[in-house]
Coordinates of C-alpha atoms in Angstrom, one line a residue:
Chain A
X1 CA 0.1 -0.2 -0.3
X2 CA 1.4 2.8 -1.4
X3 CA 1.3 6.3 1.0
X4 CA 2.0 9.7 0.3
X5 CA 2.9 12.8 3.1
X6 CA 2.0 16.0 1.4
X7 CA 4.1 18.6 3.7
X8 CA 6.3 21.8 4.3
X9 CA 6.8 20.7 7.6
X10 CA 9.8 18.2 8.1
X11 CA 9.2 17.8 11.7
X12 CA 5.6 17.3 11.4
X13 CA 6.1 14.7 7.8
X14 CA 8.5 13.0 10.2
X15 CA 6.6 12.4 13.3
X16 CA 4.2 10.8 10.6
X17 CA 6.1 8.9 9.2
X18 CA 7.8 7.1 11.9
X19 CA 4.2 6.4 13.1
X20 CA 2.8 4.4 9.6
X21 CA 6.4 2.4 9.7
X22 CA 5.7 1.6 13.1
X23 CA 2.2 0.0 12.4
X24 CA 4.1 -1.6 9.5
X25 CA 3.1 0.6 6.4
X26 CA 7.0 1.0 4.3
X27 CA 5.7 2.1 0.9
X28 CA 5.9 5.5 2.0
X29 CA 7.0 8.7 0.3
X30 CA 7.5 12.6 1.8
X31 CA 6.7 15.1 -1.1
X32 CA 7.1 18.9 -0.1
X33 CA 4.1 20.8 -1.9
X34 CA 6.1 22.5 -4.2
X35 CA 7.2 23.4 -8.1
X36 CA 5.4 20.3 -10.5
X37 CA 4.4 18.0 -6.7
X38 CA 0.8 17.1 -8.4
X39 CA 2.6 15.8 -11.5
X40 CA 4.6 13.7 -9.2
X41 CA 2.5 12.5 -6.9
X42 CA 0.2 11.3 -10.2
X43 CA 3.6 9.4 -11.5
X44 CA 3.8 7.6 -8.1
X45 CA 0.2 6.3 -8.3
X46 CA -0.2 6.4 -4.6
X47 CA -3.3 4.4 -2.8
X48 CA -3.3 7.0 -0.4
X49 CA -2.5 10.5 -0.1
X50 CA -2.4 13.0 3.0
X51 CA -2.3 16.4 3.2
X52 CA -2.4 18.9 6.2
X53 CA -5.4 20.6 6.3
X54 CA -4.1 23.8 5.8
X55 CA -1.6 23.2 3.1
X56 CA -2.6 26.1 0.2
X57 CA -2.6 23.4 -2.4
X58 CA -5.0 21.5 -1.4
X59 CA -7.0 22.8 -3.7
X60 CA -4.3 21.9 -6.5
X61 CA -4.5 18.6 -5.2
X62 CA -8.2 18.2 -4.9
X63 CA -8.3 19.4 -8.5
X64 CA -5.8 16.9 -9.9
X65 CA -8.1 14.3 -8.6
X66 CA -11.1 15.8 -9.7
X67 CA -9.2 15.5 -13.3
X68 CA -8.4 12.3 -12.4
X69 CA -12.2 10.9 -12.0
X70 CA -12.9 12.5 -15.4
X71 CA -10.2 10.0 -17.0
X72 CA -12.2 7.3 -15.1
X73 CA -9.9 6.3 -12.3
X74 CA -11.9 4.9 -9.4
X75 CA -10.5 8.0 -7.1
X76 CA -12.0 8.5 -3.6
X77 CA -11.7 11.2 -1.5
X78 CA -12.1 12.0 1.9
X79 CA -11.9 8.5 2.9
X80 CA -15.2 7.3 3.4
X81 CA -17.7 10.1 2.4
X82 CA -20.1 8.9 4.7
X83 CA -18.4 8.8 7.8
X84 CA -18.2 12.4 9.4
X85 CA -17.3 11.8 12.9
X86 CA -14.3 10.7 11.4
X87 CA -13.6 13.8 8.9
X88 CA -15.1 15.3 11.8
X89 CA -11.6 14.5 14.1
X90 CA -9.2 14.7 10.5
X91 CA -10.4 18.2 10.7
X92 CA -9.9 18.9 14.4
X93 CA -6.1 17.0 14.3
X94 CA -5.1 19.2 10.7
X95 CA -5.2 16.4 8.2
X96 CA -7.1 15.8 5.1
X97 CA -6.7 12.4 4.0
X98 CA -7.3 11.9 -0.3
X99 CA -8.2 8.2 -0.8
X100 CA -6.5 7.6 -4.4
X101 CA -8.5 4.1 -4.6
X102 CA -12.2 4.4 -3.7
X103 CA -12.5 0.6 -3.4
X104 CA -10.0 0.2 -0.5
X105 CA -11.4 2.8 1.8
X106 CA -11.5 0.0 4.6
X107 CA -8.0 0.2 4.4
X108 CA -7.5 3.5 4.4
X109 CA -9.0 3.6 8.3
X110 CA -6.7 2.4 10.4
X111 CA -4.4 4.9 8.4
X112 CA -6.7 8.2 8.8
X113 CA -6.8 7.0 12.7
X114 CA -3.3 7.4 12.7
X115 CA -2.2 10.5 10.8
X116 CA -5.1 12.2 13.4
X117 CA -2.9 10.9 16.3
X118 CA 0.0 11.8 15.1
X119 CA -1.2 14.7 13.9
X120 CA -2.6 15.5 17.6
X121 CA 1.3 14.2 19.2
X122 CA 2.7 16.5 16.5
X123 CA 0.1 19.7 18.4
X124 CA 0.8 18.5 21.3
X125 CA 4.9 18.4 20.3
X126 CA 5.1 21.6 19.2
X127 CA 3.6 23.2 22.0
X128 CA 5.4 21.6 24.6
X129 CA 8.9 22.5 22.0
X130 CA 7.9 26.1 22.1
X131 CA 6.6 26.2 26.6
X132 CA 9.9 24.5 26.8
X133 CA 11.9 27.1 24.7
X134 CA 9.1 29.8 26.3
X135 CA 10.9 29.2 30.1
X136 CA 14.4 28.7 29.0
X137 CA 14.4 32.4 27.8
X138 CA 12.7 33.9 31.0
X139 CA 15.1 32.0 33.1
X140 CA 17.9 33.5 30.5
X141 CA 16.1 37.2 31.5
X142 CA 16.3 36.5 35.3
X143 CA 19.6 35.5 35.6
X144 CA 20.9 38.6 33.2
X145 CA 17.9 40.6 36.3
X146 CA 19.9 38.8 38.8
X147 CA 23.6 39.7 38.0
X148 CA 22.7 43.1 37.5
X149 CA 21.3 43.0 41.2
X150 CA 25.0 41.2 42.3
X151 CA 26.8 43.3 40.5
X152 CA 25.4 46.5 41.2
X153 CA 23.8 46.5 44.6
X154 CA 26.3 43.5 45.6
X155 CA 23.6 41.1 46.8
X156 CA 23.7 37.6 46.9
X157 CA 22.3 35.4 44.5
X158 CA 19.2 34.3 46.6
X159 CA 19.2 37.7 47.6
X160 CA 18.8 39.5 44.2
X161 CA 16.0 36.4 43.7
X162 CA 13.7 37.1 46.3
X163 CA 13.6 41.2 46.0
X164 CA 12.3 39.7 42.2
X165 CA 10.1 37.8 43.0
X166 CA 8.7 40.1 46.1
X167 CA 8.6 43.1 43.8
X168 CA 6.8 41.1 41.0
X169 CA 4.8 39.9 44.6
X170 CA 3.5 43.2 45.1
X171 CA 2.9 44.5 41.8
X172 CA 1.1 41.9 40.6
X173 CA 3.7 40.7 37.4
X174 CA 5.5 38.1 36.4
X175 CA 8.9 37.6 37.6
X176 CA 10.4 37.7 33.9
X177 CA 8.1 41.0 33.2
X178 CA 10.4 42.6 36.5
X179 CA 13.3 41.1 35.0
X180 CA 12.8 42.9 31.8
X181 CA 12.4 45.9 33.3
X182 CA 15.2 46.3 35.7
X183 CA 17.2 45.5 32.4
X184 CA 15.9 47.7 30.1
X185 CA 16.4 50.2 33.1
X186 CA 19.5 49.4 33.6
X187 CA 20.3 49.7 30.1
X188 CA 19.4 53.1 29.9
X189 CA 21.1 53.8 33.0
X190 CA 24.3 53.1 30.8
X191 CA 24.9 50.7 33.9
X192 CA 27.8 47.6 32.7
X193 CA 26.1 44.7 34.0
Chain B
X1 CA -24.0 37.2 23.2
X2 CA -24.1 34.4 20.8
X3 CA -20.4 33.5 19.0
X4 CA -20.6 32.6 15.3
X5 CA -17.6 31.1 13.3
X6 CA -16.6 32.0 10.3
X7 CA -14.6 31.2 7.6
X8 CA -12.7 33.6 5.5
X9 CA -9.9 34.0 2.8
X10 CA -7.5 37.0 2.9
X11 CA -9.1 38.9 0.1
X12 CA -10.9 42.9 0.2
X13 CA -14.1 41.5 -0.8
X14 CA -14.0 39.6 3.3
X15 CA -14.5 43.3 4.4
X16 CA -18.0 43.2 5.3
X17 CA -17.1 40.3 7.5
X18 CA -14.2 41.7 8.5
X19 CA -16.0 45.4 9.3
X20 CA -18.5 43.5 11.1
X21 CA -16.5 42.4 13.7
X22 CA -13.9 45.8 14.2
X23 CA -16.2 47.7 13.8
X24 CA -18.4 46.3 16.6
X25 CA -21.3 46.0 14.2
X26 CA -21.7 42.2 15.3
X27 CA -21.7 43.3 18.9
X28 CA -24.0 46.2 19.1
X29 CA -26.3 42.8 17.4
X30 CA -24.8 40.3 20.5
X31 CA -22.6 38.1 18.2
X32 CA -19.3 37.6 18.7
X33 CA -18.1 36.9 15.6
X34 CA -14.9 34.8 15.3
X35 CA -12.9 34.5 12.3
X36 CA -10.8 32.0 10.5
X37 CA -8.4 33.0 8.4
X38 CA -8.1 30.1 5.7
X39 CA -5.5 30.0 3.1
X40 CA -7.6 27.4 0.2
X41 CA -11.5 27.2 -0.9
X42 CA -11.2 23.1 -0.1
X43 CA -9.9 24.2 3.2
X44 CA -12.8 26.4 3.8
X45 CA -15.9 24.6 2.5
X46 CA -14.5 21.1 4.6
X47 CA -14.5 23.4 8.1
X48 CA -18.0 24.4 7.1
X49 CA -19.4 21.0 5.6
X50 CA -18.5 19.7 8.4
X51 CA -19.3 22.3 11.3
X52 CA -16.2 23.4 12.2
X53 CA -17.2 26.7 11.5
X54 CA -21.3 28.1 10.9
X55 CA -20.5 30.9 8.4
X56 CA -18.3 31.1 5.1
X57 CA -16.9 33.7 2.6
X58 CA -17.9 32.2 0.2
X59 CA -18.0 31.5 -3.4
X60 CA -21.0 31.6 -4.9
X61 CA -20.5 28.8 -7.5
X62 CA -18.6 26.7 -4.6
X63 CA -21.9 26.5 -2.4
X64 CA -23.7 25.7 -5.7
X65 CA -21.7 22.9 -6.4
X66 CA -21.3 21.3 -2.9
X67 CA -25.3 21.3 -2.8
X68 CA -25.3 19.3 -6.2
X69 CA -22.9 17.6 -4.8
X70 CA -20.2 18.2 -7.6
X71 CA -17.6 19.0 -4.7
X72 CA -16.5 16.6 -2.2
X73 CA -19.5 15.6 0.2
X74 CA -22.9 17.1 -0.9
X75 CA -24.5 19.0 1.9
X76 CA -27.7 21.7 2.0
X77 CA -25.7 25.4 1.6
X78 CA -28.1 28.2 2.0
X79 CA -26.9 31.2 0.8
X80 CA -29.3 34.3 2.7
X81 CA -26.4 36.8 1.4
X82 CA -24.0 38.5 -0.5
X83 CA -21.2 39.9 0.8
X84 CA -20.0 41.9 -2.8
X85 CA -20.5 42.6 -6.4
X86 CA -17.3 41.7 -8.4
X87 CA -13.7 42.8 -8.0
X88 CA -12.0 40.4 -10.1
X89 CA -9.3 40.9 -12.9
X90 CA -7.6 39.1 -15.3
X91 CA -4.1 39.7 -15.8
X92 CA -0.8 38.1 -18.0
X93 CA 2.7 38.7 -18.3
X94 CA 3.5 41.0 -20.8
X95 CA 4.7 38.1 -23.2
X96 CA 1.2 36.2 -22.6
X97 CA 0.1 40.0 -23.8
X98 CA 2.1 40.9 -26.3
X99 CA -1.2 40.2 -28.6
X100 CA -3.4 42.7 -26.9
X101 CA -4.1 46.3 -27.0
X102 CA -1.0 48.2 -26.4
X103 CA -3.7 51.3 -25.3
X104 CA -4.2 49.5 -21.6
X105 CA -7.8 51.8 -21.0
X106 CA -9.1 50.7 -24.4
X107 CA -8.0 47.1 -23.6
X108 CA -9.9 46.7 -20.1
X109 CA -13.3 48.7 -21.9
X110 CA -14.0 45.8 -24.4
X111 CA -13.0 42.6 -23.9
X112 CA -14.4 41.2 -27.1
X113 CA -11.7 42.7 -29.2
X114 CA -9.0 41.4 -26.0
X115 CA -10.3 37.7 -26.1
X116 CA -10.6 37.9 -30.7
X117 CA -6.4 38.9 -29.8
X118 CA -5.8 36.8 -27.3
X119 CA -7.7 33.6 -29.3
X120 CA -5.3 34.6 -32.4
X121 CA -2.2 34.4 -31.3
X122 CA -2.9 31.6 -29.0
X123 CA -1.3 29.4 -31.5
X124 CA 2.2 31.9 -31.6
X125 CA 2.8 30.7 -28.1
X126 CA 5.4 27.8 -27.8
X127 CA 2.8 26.2 -25.3
X128 CA -0.5 25.8 -24.6
X129 CA -1.3 29.4 -21.6
X130 CA -1.6 28.6 -18.6
X131 CA -4.1 30.5 -16.4
X132 CA -4.5 30.3 -12.8
X133 CA -8.1 30.3 -11.5
X134 CA -8.9 29.8 -7.9
X135 CA -11.2 27.1 -7.7
X136 CA -13.3 25.4 -10.6
X137 CA -15.8 26.3 -8.6
X138 CA -15.8 30.2 -8.9
X139 CA -17.2 32.7 -10.5
X140 CA -13.6 33.6 -11.9
X141 CA -13.8 30.6 -13.8
X142 CA -17.1 30.6 -15.2
X143 CA -16.1 34.1 -16.3
X144 CA -12.6 33.6 -17.9
X145 CA -14.4 30.6 -19.6
X146 CA -17.2 32.7 -20.8
X147 CA -14.4 35.4 -22.7
X148 CA -12.1 32.8 -23.3
X149 CA -15.1 31.0 -25.6
X150 CA -16.9 34.2 -26.9
X151 CA -13.8 34.1 -28.8
X152 CA -13.8 29.9 -30.1
X153 CA -11.3 29.6 -27.4
X154 CA -11.8 26.0 -25.8
X155 CA -10.8 25.9 -22.0
X156 CA -10.7 22.4 -21.5
X157 CA -8.8 22.0 -25.3
X158 CA -6.7 25.5 -26.1
X159 CA -5.8 26.9 -22.4
X160 CA -5.0 24.9 -19.3
X161 CA -6.6 26.1 -16.3
X162 CA -4.0 25.4 -12.8
X163 CA -6.3 26.0 -9.9
X164 CA -4.3 28.0 -7.0
X165 CA -5.3 29.4 -4.0
X166 CA -5.5 33.5 -4.8
X167 CA -3.0 34.2 -2.1
X168 CA 0.0 32.3 -4.6
X169 CA -1.1 33.9 -7.2
X170 CA 1.7 36.4 -7.5
X171 CA 4.4 33.8 -6.4
X172 CA 3.6 31.7 -9.0
X173 CA 3.6 34.2 -11.1
X174 CA 7.1 35.0 -10.5
X175 CA 8.2 31.9 -11.0
X176 CA 6.9 31.3 -14.1
X177 CA 4.4 28.7 -13.3
X178 CA 1.3 30.1 -15.0
X179 CA 1.4 32.9 -17.9
X180 CA -1.9 34.5 -15.8
X181 CA -4.6 34.4 -13.6
X182 CA -7.7 35.6 -12.2
X183 CA -8.5 36.3 -9.2
X184 CA -10.0 38.9 -6.6
X185 CA -8.7 42.1 -5.1
X186 CA -6.1 42.3 -3.8
X187 CA -3.8 40.1 -5.5
X188 CA -3.4 41.0 -9.4
X189 CA -3.2 44.8 -8.1
X190 CA -0.2 43.1 -6.2
X191 CA 0.9 41.4 -8.9
X192 CA 1.2 44.4 -11.3
X193 CA 2.4 46.5 -8.3
X194 CA 5.1 44.0 -8.7
X195 CA 5.7 44.0 -12.5
X196 CA 5.1 40.8 -12.7
X197 CA 1.9 40.8 -14.7
X198 CA -0.6 43.6 -16.6
X199 CA -4.3 43.9 -16.4
X200 CA -6.2 42.5 -19.7
X201 CA -9.7 41.8 -18.4
X202 CA -12.0 43.2 -15.6
X203 CA -14.6 40.8 -13.9
X204 CA -16.5 44.3 -13.8
X205 CA -16.0 44.7 -18.0
X206 CA -16.9 41.1 -18.6
X207 CA -20.5 40.8 -17.1
X208 CA -20.7 44.2 -15.1
X209 CA -23.3 42.9 -12.1
X210 CA -21.3 39.1 -11.6
X211 CA -22.1 37.6 -8.7
X212 CA -18.9 37.1 -5.8
X213 CA -18.5 35.6 -2.9
X214 CA -21.8 35.0 -0.8
X215 CA -22.4 34.4 3.1
X216 CA -23.1 30.5 3.5
X217 CA -24.4 28.4 5.9
X218 CA -25.5 24.7 6.3
X219 CA -29.1 24.5 5.4
X220 CA -30.0 23.3 8.6
X221 CA -28.4 25.0 11.0
X222 CA -29.4 28.6 9.6
X223 CA -32.9 26.9 10.2
X224 CA -32.4 26.3 13.5
X225 CA -31.2 29.4 14.5
X226 CA -33.6 31.6 13.3
X227 CA -33.1 34.6 15.5
X228 CA -29.9 34.6 15.4
X229 CA -29.2 34.5 11.8
X230 CA -31.3 37.7 11.5
X231 CA -29.5 39.7 13.8
X232 CA -26.4 38.6 11.7
X233 CA -27.6 39.8 8.3
X234 CA -29.1 43.2 9.8
X235 CA -25.0 43.4 11.2
X236 CA -23.8 42.8 8.3
X237 CA -25.7 45.1 6.9
X238 CA -24.7 47.7 8.9
X239 CA -21.1 46.3 7.9
X240 CA -21.5 46.7 4.2
X241 CA -22.5 50.1 4.3
X242 CA -20.0 51.7 6.2
X243 CA -17.6 49.6 4.1
X244 CA -19.5 51.1 1.1
X245 CA -19.0 54.4 1.8
X246 CA -16.3 56.8 1.1
X247 CA -15.1 58.2 4.2
X248 CA -14.2 55.4 5.8
X249 CA -12.2 53.5 2.9
X250 CA -8.7 54.3 4.6
X251 CA -9.7 53.2 8.0
X252 CA -10.7 50.0 5.6
X253 CA -8.1 49.7 4.0
X254 CA -5.7 49.3 7.3
X255 CA -7.9 47.2 8.5
X256 CA -8.2 44.8 5.8
X257 CA -4.3 44.8 5.5
X258 CA -3.5 43.0 9.1
X259 CA -1.4 40.6 9.0
X260 CA -4.4 38.5 10.8
X261 CA -6.3 39.4 7.3
X262 CA -5.3 40.2 4.0
X263 CA -1.5 40.8 4.9
X264 CA -1.0 42.8 1.8
X265 CA -0.3 46.8 1.6
X266 CA -2.7 49.2 2.8
X267 CA -1.9 51.2 -0.6
X268 CA -3.4 48.2 -3.1
X269 CA -6.9 47.8 -1.0
X270 CA -7.7 51.3 -0.4
X271 CA -7.2 51.8 -4.6
X272 CA -9.2 49.2 -5.1
X273 CA -12.2 50.3 -2.5
X274 CA -11.6 53.5 -4.1
X275 CA -11.9 51.5 -8.2
X276 CA -8.8 52.7 -9.2
X277 CA -7.1 49.9 -11.4
X278 CA -3.5 50.7 -12.0
X279 CA -3.0 48.3 -14.9
X280 CA 0.7 48.1 -15.4
X281 CA 3.3 48.9 -13.1
X282 CA 3.5 53.1 -12.3
X283 CA 1.0 53.0 -15.5
X284 CA -2.0 56.0 -14.8
X285 CA -4.6 54.9 -12.7
X286 CA -8.2 54.2 -14.6
X287 CA -11.3 54.4 -12.7
X288 CA -13.7 51.3 -12.8
X289 CA -16.6 53.2 -10.5
X290 CA -18.2 49.6 -10.2
X291 CA -15.0 47.5 -10.0
X292 CA -15.8 46.7 -6.2
X293 CA -19.3 47.2 -4.3
X294 CA -20.4 46.3 -1.0
X295 CA -23.9 47.8 -0.9
X296 CA -25.8 50.2 -3.0
X297 CA -28.3 48.4 -5.8
X298 CA -28.6 46.3 -3.0
X299 CA -25.6 43.9 -3.8
X300 CA -26.9 41.5 -0.7
X301 CA -29.8 40.4 -1.8
X302 CA -29.4 36.6 -3.7
X303 CA -31.2 36.8 -6.4
X304 CA -31.9 33.3 -7.3
X305 CA -32.4 33.8 -10.9
X306 CA -28.0 34.5 -10.4
X307 CA -28.3 31.0 -8.9
X308 CA -30.8 29.8 -12.0
X309 CA -26.9 31.7 -13.8
X310 CA -24.1 30.1 -12.5
X311 CA -26.2 26.5 -13.2
X312 CA -26.1 27.7 -16.8
X313 CA -23.1 27.3 -17.0
X314 CA -22.2 24.9 -14.9
X315 CA -24.3 22.5 -17.5
X316 CA -22.7 24.4 -20.2
X317 CA -19.3 22.8 -19.5
X318 CA -20.4 19.7 -18.6
X319 CA -19.7 20.1 -14.7
X320 CA -23.4 19.2 -14.3
X321 CA -26.2 17.1 -16.3
X322 CA -29.1 19.1 -16.5
X323 CA -31.7 18.5 -14.8
X324 CA -35.1 20.0 -13.0
X325 CA -33.8 18.3 -9.5
X326 CA -30.7 20.0 -10.5
X327 CA -31.5 23.3 -11.6
X328 CA -34.2 23.2 -8.3
X329 CA -31.6 22.6 -6.0
X330 CA -29.3 24.6 -7.5
X331 CA -31.8 27.4 -7.5
X332 CA -32.8 27.0 -3.8
X333 CA -29.2 28.1 -2.5
X334 CA -29.5 31.8 -2.6
X335 CA -32.4 32.2 -0.1
X336 CA -34.1 35.7 -1.3
X337 CA -36.9 34.4 2.0
X338 CA -34.2 34.8 4.8
X339 CA -33.4 37.5 3.7
X340 CA -36.8 39.5 3.1
X341 CA -37.6 37.8 6.9
X342 CA -34.6 39.2 8.4
X343 CA -34.3 42.5 7.1
X344 CA -38.0 42.9 6.4
X345 CA -38.7 45.6 9.3
X346 CA -35.5 47.6 8.8
X347 CA -35.6 50.2 6.2
X348 CA -32.8 48.1 3.7
X349 CA -34.8 48.5 0.0
X350 CA -36.2 45.3 -0.8
X351 CA -37.2 44.0 -4.1
X352 CA -40.7 43.1 -5.4
X353 CA -38.8 40.0 -7.1
X354 CA -36.8 37.7 -6.2
X355 CA -35.2 37.2 -10.4
X356 CA -35.2 39.2 -12.8
X357 CA -33.0 39.5 -16.0
X358 CA -29.3 38.9 -15.9
X359 CA -28.1 41.3 -18.3
X360 CA -30.8 43.4 -19.5
X361 CA -29.8 47.1 -17.7
X362 CA -27.9 49.0 -20.4
X363 CA -28.4 52.3 -17.8
X364 CA -29.0 52.6 -13.7
X365 CA -33.0 52.2 -14.0
X366 CA -35.4 51.9 -10.8
X367 CA -37.2 49.1 -10.2
X368 CA -40.1 47.5 -8.1
X369 CA -39.2 47.3 -4.4
X370 CA -41.6 47.1 -1.8
X371 CA -39.7 49.6 -0.2
X372 CA -37.2 52.8 -0.2
X373 CA -35.8 53.5 -3.6
X374 CA -33.9 51.0 -5.3
X375 CA -31.7 51.7 -8.5
X376 CA -30.3 48.7 -10.2
X377 CA -27.1 49.5 -11.9
X378 CA -26.2 48.4 -15.7
X379 CA -25.8 44.6 -16.0
X380 CA -24.6 44.1 -19.1
X381 CA -22.7 40.9 -20.2
X382 CA -19.6 42.2 -22.4
X383 CA -21.3 39.9 -25.4
X384 CA -24.9 41.4 -24.6
X385 CA -26.6 38.5 -24.3
X386 CA -29.4 38.1 -21.9
X387 CA -30.2 35.4 -19.1
X388 CA -33.7 35.0 -18.6
X389 CA -33.8 32.6 -15.4
X390 CA -37.2 31.2 -16.5
X391 CA -35.9 29.5 -19.8
X392 CA -32.6 28.2 -18.7
X393 CA -32.3 25.1 -21.2
X394 CA -32.4 28.1 -24.5
X395 CA -30.2 30.4 -22.8
X396 CA -27.2 26.8 -23.0
X397 CA -28.5 26.7 -26.2
X398 CA -27.6 29.5 -27.2
X399 CA -24.0 29.3 -27.0
X400 CA -21.9 26.9 -29.4
X401 CA -20.2 24.7 -27.3
X402 CA -16.7 24.4 -29.2
X403 CA -15.9 21.2 -28.8

């Protein structure tokens, strides 16, 4: 069973590909949606095409499938048309499936199920990564503010942190916001922290 | 507060929805309007059909195609409100426009001559011209086909129509993927501004009052939420008035220019709102007062005759088999009855009829209205044909289908 994943995001595509391989599919191809990708897919003759719902290339691919249908190839789109719940889940997860062989829709359902799970997992992963990045950036800012207090006011590190924290609490701000304000003020005053 | 989620594509003609949200017209009717930006028409359609959004800024022919089961999952869709009239432009790279009248104002004034010039040049190009359209079921594709066929060009044989979302057209022109495209503002203007293409024809001169985007709902949801719909249409009416007022153009252009809406320079968007068309980079602007209309002449009123015109073209191009049932299904997508119910108590001029001859008005004319004065602008097709919605089959038979 040949599966083509059309995706711009290398990470998302590889999360999906990995899942499909674990599930025992091995004829998987990644195609970035650029240039003559539709012709490329046509040559590959896939059984299933998976694509990110937000991809601007969806219209092109759908058009190609319609035209191919006119050439009497058996084509169904968006998996089994009657399974609205499945399609709803796919839309929520951000995946759209194009099934290039209407007769084998039963074989396609597990793939779409898997794709939905992997797309959701990717969304979680992306959110966590983003959070981790923010946390790291916050810590750097706070460290810099602590260094300013330690240098300019001769405070110990725990005292510097305690001052930032109590200021934040008093002003109803996050510690990182107080730290940012301190760094800005310090640079305005020309301190070399 | 009732929440309505509405999907839209980054286009100037999403203005009425954007204004309804940003200028508080929706809120003052007790509606929190959430706008969901989407890149492709396929995604917008699926979000509506599968209930992720309750409303959508939709191509009128796409709504008809979904209702007729031509586009993915068939669904009963209803369009009780039109969001605009006109706004499209056909542009081509200089190589492919070289055979056309070099005097740009006269080229744009005479689409018939431009079509014949293009037809006579097709053999001279080294390959079939590739023209981008935003969707198979778009007013763009229908008016382009109409224009090509008027000069004997078979759009399915003599040219390649490539589907691309409007916001990708500029890039596709730059990379040489397409030789021209027809799309809504501001994308053709943006491509001209960058020196990639020049204007070939204006939607407003192919059909002077062409049907463009509608506000579409799932019929079932619309019927179940009648009171909300009434308030929503009232809000959109106020928004459309605000959009059409020249005093608000600069503010509207600035709103639309934001990254979460159209994400293009405000100056280009504002020019379109003013009806100024710059046909080639740094050429003098041409005034086209009906380039894009949001409110006057009862823009929002969903004339049944207009969905039937769309149906006639789908039949003409072999996209739907003609039948009484299909004709009725197409006609029932536009819902003048809901429009009348929602706005019947307001001061909106209400046409007396729900169908009219399309293409029969050559100068502004006052027409029968239940209330208020209603003037319709000229609505001619460039080939002077008139569409009688009572005689669809005769109309279709009147075209030489070139194949």
